[in-house]
Amino acid sequence: DAMVIQNPRYQVTQFGKPVTLSCSQTLNHNVMYWYQQKSSQAPKLLFHYYDKDFNNEADTPDNFQSRRPNTSFCFLDIRSPGLGDAAMYLCATSSRVQETQYFGPGTRLLVL
Amino acid sequence: RKEVEQDPGPFNVPEGATVAFNCTYSNSASQSFFWYRQDCRKEPKLLMSVYSSGNEDGRFTAQLNRASQYISLLIRDSKLSDSATYLCAMNGNFNKFYFGSGTKLNVKP
């Protein structure tokens, strides 16, 4: 089945230790998004790619970086995770920016 | 002012009840509107898109009121399995996409 896959599903890291989360999609969508969601809050958009065009949200900390080496894959790098970065990280895709977004199952990050 | 606002709830309703949620938005230029369902510790899943003419899918009806800038979701004959958080979402300016923080629904036997 066409889908959005995220790995790992759970990630435990130490304070300050870099971590990379991955997302892949078989939907062949042009747009890929990374969101951060904390408990009882709205998903917060960190950045999105339209093809290779990278769009960073103004309030996304510099600690967060992203790479999209090809249509299918997108990575979220957290260079120096802090305790406040513990959250669910959701990857989503859409065919165009204003179209329906389809989410992966998320990666739950715990920072010790 | 937030781009999108929802009553966080929880809405506690008995099985079989009809329940409605609203979601207000501030950007009058928004064109695309959606309702997502999110179960605890899971990802949001698309429930339905919201069209200008309204949209109905079984027990679920979504409406758009552009004049008052809100969308609504009506659930008829609530089931226990409808218990979840319902997020509204819409596009904004400059290719931005906004989610509400969700309305929690508890359907009780």
Short mmCIF file of C-alpha atoms in Angstrom, two decimals:
data_model
loop_
_atom_site.label_atom_id
_atom_site.label_comp_id
_atom_site.label_asym_id
_atom_site.label_seq_id
_atom_site.Cartn_x
_atom_site.Cartn_y
_atom_site.Cartn_z
CA ASP A 1 0.00 0.00 0.00
CA ALA A 2 1.15 3.53 -0.73
CA MET A 3 2.13 5.14 2.52
CA VAL A 4 4.31 7.41 4.59
CA ILE A 5 6.86 5.59 6.71
CA GLN A 6 8.82 6.98 9.60
CA ASN A 7 11.79 5.46 11.36
CA PRO A 8 12.43 4.92 14.12
CA ARG A 9 9.05 4.97 15.83
CA TYR A 10 10.69 5.72 19.17
CA GLN A 11 14.01 7.43 19.69
CA VAL A 12 15.79 8.02 22.96
CA THR A 13 18.76 10.34 22.92
CA GLN A 14 20.91 12.15 25.39
CA PHE A 15 20.92 15.87 25.90
CA GLY A 16 23.10 17.39 23.19
CA LYS A 17 23.60 14.18 21.21
CA PRO A 18 22.66 14.61 17.53
CA VAL A 19 19.79 12.56 16.24
CA THR A 20 18.35 11.94 12.77
CA LEU A 21 14.78 10.97 12.04
CA SER A 22 13.79 9.61 8.67
CA CYS A 23 10.69 9.68 6.53
CA SER A 24 9.95 7.93 3.28
CA GLN A 25 6.90 7.94 1.04
CA THR A 26 5.57 5.83 -1.77
CA LEU A 27 2.89 8.34 -2.76
CA ASN A 28 5.24 10.16 -5.13
CA HIS A 29 4.09 13.45 -3.62
CA ASN A 30 5.94 16.66 -4.37
CA VAL A 31 5.66 18.14 -0.92
CA MET A 32 7.06 16.75 2.32
CA TYR A 33 6.60 18.34 5.73
CA TRP A 34 8.06 17.97 9.19
CA TYR A 35 5.92 18.83 12.20
CA GLN A 36 6.62 18.84 15.91
CA GLN A 37 3.71 18.01 18.17
CA LYS A 38 3.70 18.21 21.94
CA SER A 39 0.96 16.88 24.16
CA SER A 40 -2.42 18.57 23.69
CA GLN A 41 -0.97 21.01 21.17
CA ALA A 42 -1.42 21.53 17.46
CA PRO A 43 1.18 20.07 15.15
CA LYS A 44 3.73 22.82 14.62
CA LEU A 45 5.22 23.06 11.15
CA LEU A 46 9.01 23.11 11.21
CA PHE A 47 9.70 23.17 7.47
CA HIS A 48 8.56 21.76 4.18
CA TYR A 49 10.01 20.86 0.81
CA TYR A 50 8.29 21.48 -2.49
CA ASP A 51 10.39 19.14 -4.62
CA LYS A 52 13.88 20.34 -3.72
CA ASP A 53 12.76 23.80 -2.72
CA PHE A 54 13.28 24.09 1.04
CA ASN A 55 10.99 26.31 3.11
CA ASN A 56 11.92 27.00 6.68
CA GLU A 57 9.40 28.41 9.15
CA ALA A 58 10.63 31.64 10.70
CA ASP A 59 10.38 30.33 14.26
CA THR A 60 12.03 26.96 13.64
CA PRO A 61 15.17 26.84 15.79
CA ASP A 62 18.53 26.59 14.01
CA ASN A 63 19.03 23.37 15.93
CA PHE A 64 16.67 21.71 13.45
CA GLN A 65 17.85 20.93 9.94
CA SER A 66 16.40 18.91 7.11
CA ARG A 67 17.56 17.11 4.00
CA ARG A 68 15.64 15.73 1.08
CA PRO A 69 18.03 13.73 -1.08
CA ASN A 70 15.30 12.51 -3.45
CA THR A 71 11.52 12.54 -3.90
CA SER A 72 10.96 9.60 -1.60
CA PHE A 73 13.08 10.46 1.43
CA CYS A 74 13.31 13.31 3.87
CA PHE A 75 15.38 13.56 7.05
CA LEU A 76 15.10 15.67 10.16
CA ASP A 77 18.38 16.34 11.95
CA ILE A 78 18.37 17.70 15.47
CA ARG A 79 21.91 18.85 16.06
CA SER A 80 21.90 19.31 19.82
CA PRO A 81 18.65 18.10 21.33
CA GLY A 82 17.46 19.80 24.46
CA LEU A 83 14.89 18.62 26.95
CA GLY A 84 12.36 20.91 25.31
CA ASP A 85 12.73 19.04 22.02
CA ALA A 86 11.07 15.93 23.42
CA ALA A 87 7.95 15.55 21.30
CA MET A 88 6.28 13.58 18.55
CA TYR A 89 7.78 14.37 15.15
CA LEU A 90 5.40 13.89 12.29
CA CYS A 91 6.24 13.67 8.63
CA ALA A 92 3.51 14.41 6.10
CA THR A 93 3.22 14.57 2.35
CA SER A 94 0.89 16.17 -0.15
CA SER A 95 0.74 16.43 -3.90
CA ARG A 96 0.60 20.22 -3.71
CA VAL A 97 0.93 22.62 -0.78
CA GLN A 98 -2.80 23.29 -0.47
CA GLU A 99 -3.87 19.71 -0.87
CA THR A 100 -4.63 17.06 1.73
CA GLN A 101 -1.68 16.04 3.86
CA TYR A 102 -1.04 12.41 4.68
CA PHE A 103 0.88 11.67 7.82
CA GLY A 104 3.35 9.02 8.81
CA PRO A 105 2.98 7.29 12.19
CA GLY A 106 5.42 9.68 13.82
CA THR A 107 8.62 9.32 15.80
CA ARG A 108 8.37 9.90 19.51
CA LEU A 109 11.58 11.49 20.75
CA LEU A 110 12.68 11.32 24.34
CA VAL A 111 15.65 13.40 25.49
CA LEU A 112 17.40 12.31 28.66
CA ARG B 1 -4.60 36.05 17.50
CA LYS B 2 -4.14 32.43 16.51
CA GLU B 3 -4.71 31.48 12.90
CA VAL B 4 -6.97 28.63 13.92
CA GLU B 5 -8.87 28.17 17.17
CA GLN B 6 -10.75 25.23 18.56
CA ASP B 7 -12.49 24.53 21.84
CA PRO B 8 -10.22 21.93 23.46
CA GLY B 9 -13.15 20.20 25.17
CA PRO B 10 -13.44 17.52 26.28
CA PHE B 11 -16.90 16.92 24.95
CA ASN B 12 -18.35 14.03 26.95
CA VAL B 13 -21.37 12.55 25.20
CA PRO B 14 -23.34 9.30 25.50
CA GLU B 15 -23.42 6.77 22.71
CA GLY B 16 -25.96 7.69 20.10
CA ALA B 17 -25.74 11.41 20.74
CA THR B 18 -25.19 14.06 18.11
CA VAL B 19 -22.24 16.34 18.74
CA ALA B 20 -20.83 19.30 16.84
CA PHE B 21 -17.51 21.10 16.92
CA ASN B 22 -16.54 24.42 15.43
CA CYS B 23 -13.21 25.75 14.33
CA THR B 24 -12.68 29.44 13.69
CA TYR B 25 -10.02 30.85 11.44
CA SER B 26 -8.60 34.33 10.98
CA ASN B 27 -7.36 34.30 7.39
CA SER B 28 -10.20 35.13 5.05
CA ALA B 29 -8.05 34.04 2.10
CA SER B 30 -7.94 30.40 3.24
CA GLN B 31 -9.12 28.10 0.47
CA SER B 32 -8.64 24.54 1.66
CA PHE B 33 -10.16 23.17 4.83
CA PHE B 34 -9.93 19.76 6.45
CA TRP B 35 -10.92 17.79 9.51
CA TYR B 36 -8.46 15.27 10.87
CA ARG B 37 -8.93 12.68 13.58
CA GLN B 38 -6.08 11.95 15.97
CA ASP B 39 -6.10 9.07 18.40
CA CYS B 40 -3.95 9.21 21.51
CA ARG B 41 -0.25 8.99 20.64
CA LYS B 42 -1.03 8.39 16.96
CA GLU B 43 -0.72 10.49 13.84
CA PRO B 44 -3.54 12.67 12.50
CA LYS B 45 -5.63 10.92 9.88
CA LEU B 46 -7.78 12.71 7.36
CA LEU B 47 -11.43 12.50 8.23
CA MET B 48 -12.82 14.69 5.49
CA SER B 49 -12.23 17.74 3.38
CA VAL B 50 -14.58 20.67 3.78
CA TYR B 51 -16.08 22.14 0.65
CA SER B 52 -18.02 25.34 0.22
CA SER B 53 -21.12 23.29 -0.46
CA GLY B 54 -20.60 21.16 2.62
CA ASN B 55 -19.55 17.55 2.76
CA GLU B 56 -21.22 14.50 4.21
CA ASP B 57 -19.74 11.07 4.79
CA GLY B 58 -22.01 8.68 6.62
CA ARG B 59 -22.53 9.99 10.14
CA PHE B 60 -20.14 12.90 9.61
CA THR B 61 -21.06 16.25 8.11
CA ALA B 62 -18.67 19.14 7.58
CA GLN B 63 -19.72 22.68 6.79
CA LEU B 64 -17.89 25.87 5.87
CA ASN B 65 -19.19 29.29 6.83
CA ARG B 66 -17.04 31.85 5.06
CA ALA B 67 -18.98 34.85 6.29
CA SER B 68 -18.31 34.00 9.92
CA GLN B 69 -15.01 32.28 9.18
CA TYR B 70 -15.55 28.93 10.76
CA ILE B 71 -15.87 25.31 9.80
CA SER B 72 -17.93 22.77 11.65
CA LEU B 73 -18.04 19.02 12.10
CA LEU B 74 -21.24 17.24 13.06
CA ILE B 75 -21.20 13.65 14.23
CA ARG B 76 -24.51 11.85 14.42
CA ASP B 77 -25.23 8.65 16.33
CA SER B 78 -21.89 8.76 18.17
CA LYS B 79 -20.03 5.50 18.63
CA LEU B 80 -17.52 4.60 21.31
CA SER B 81 -14.96 4.36 18.52
CA ASP B 82 -15.48 8.05 17.69
CA SER B 83 -13.61 8.96 20.87
CA ALA B 84 -10.56 10.87 19.68
CA THR B 85 -9.22 14.37 19.18
CA TYR B 86 -10.52 16.19 16.12
CA LEU B 87 -8.16 18.68 14.49
CA CYS B 88 -9.17 21.24 11.94
CA ALA B 89 -6.65 22.37 9.35
CA MET B 90 -6.48 24.91 6.58
CA ASN B 91 -4.10 26.68 4.31
CA GLY B 92 -2.96 30.25 4.87
CA ASN B 93 -0.83 32.80 3.08
CA PHE B 94 2.53 32.00 1.52
CA ASN B 95 1.91 28.28 1.26
CA LYS B 96 1.44 27.91 4.99
CA PHE B 97 -0.77 25.26 6.50
CA TYR B 98 -2.27 25.57 9.97
CA PHE B 99 -3.68 23.05 12.39
CA GLY B 100 -5.88 23.70 15.36
CA SER B 101 -4.90 22.18 18.67
CA GLY B 102 -7.89 19.87 18.55
CA THR B 103 -11.16 19.16 20.28
CA LYS B 104 -11.26 16.06 22.44
CA LEU B 105 -14.36 13.88 22.20
CA ASN B 106 -15.21 11.19 24.73
CA VAL B 107 -18.15 8.97 23.82
CA LYS B 108 -19.37 7.04 26.83
CA PRO B 109 -21.52 3.91 27.03
#
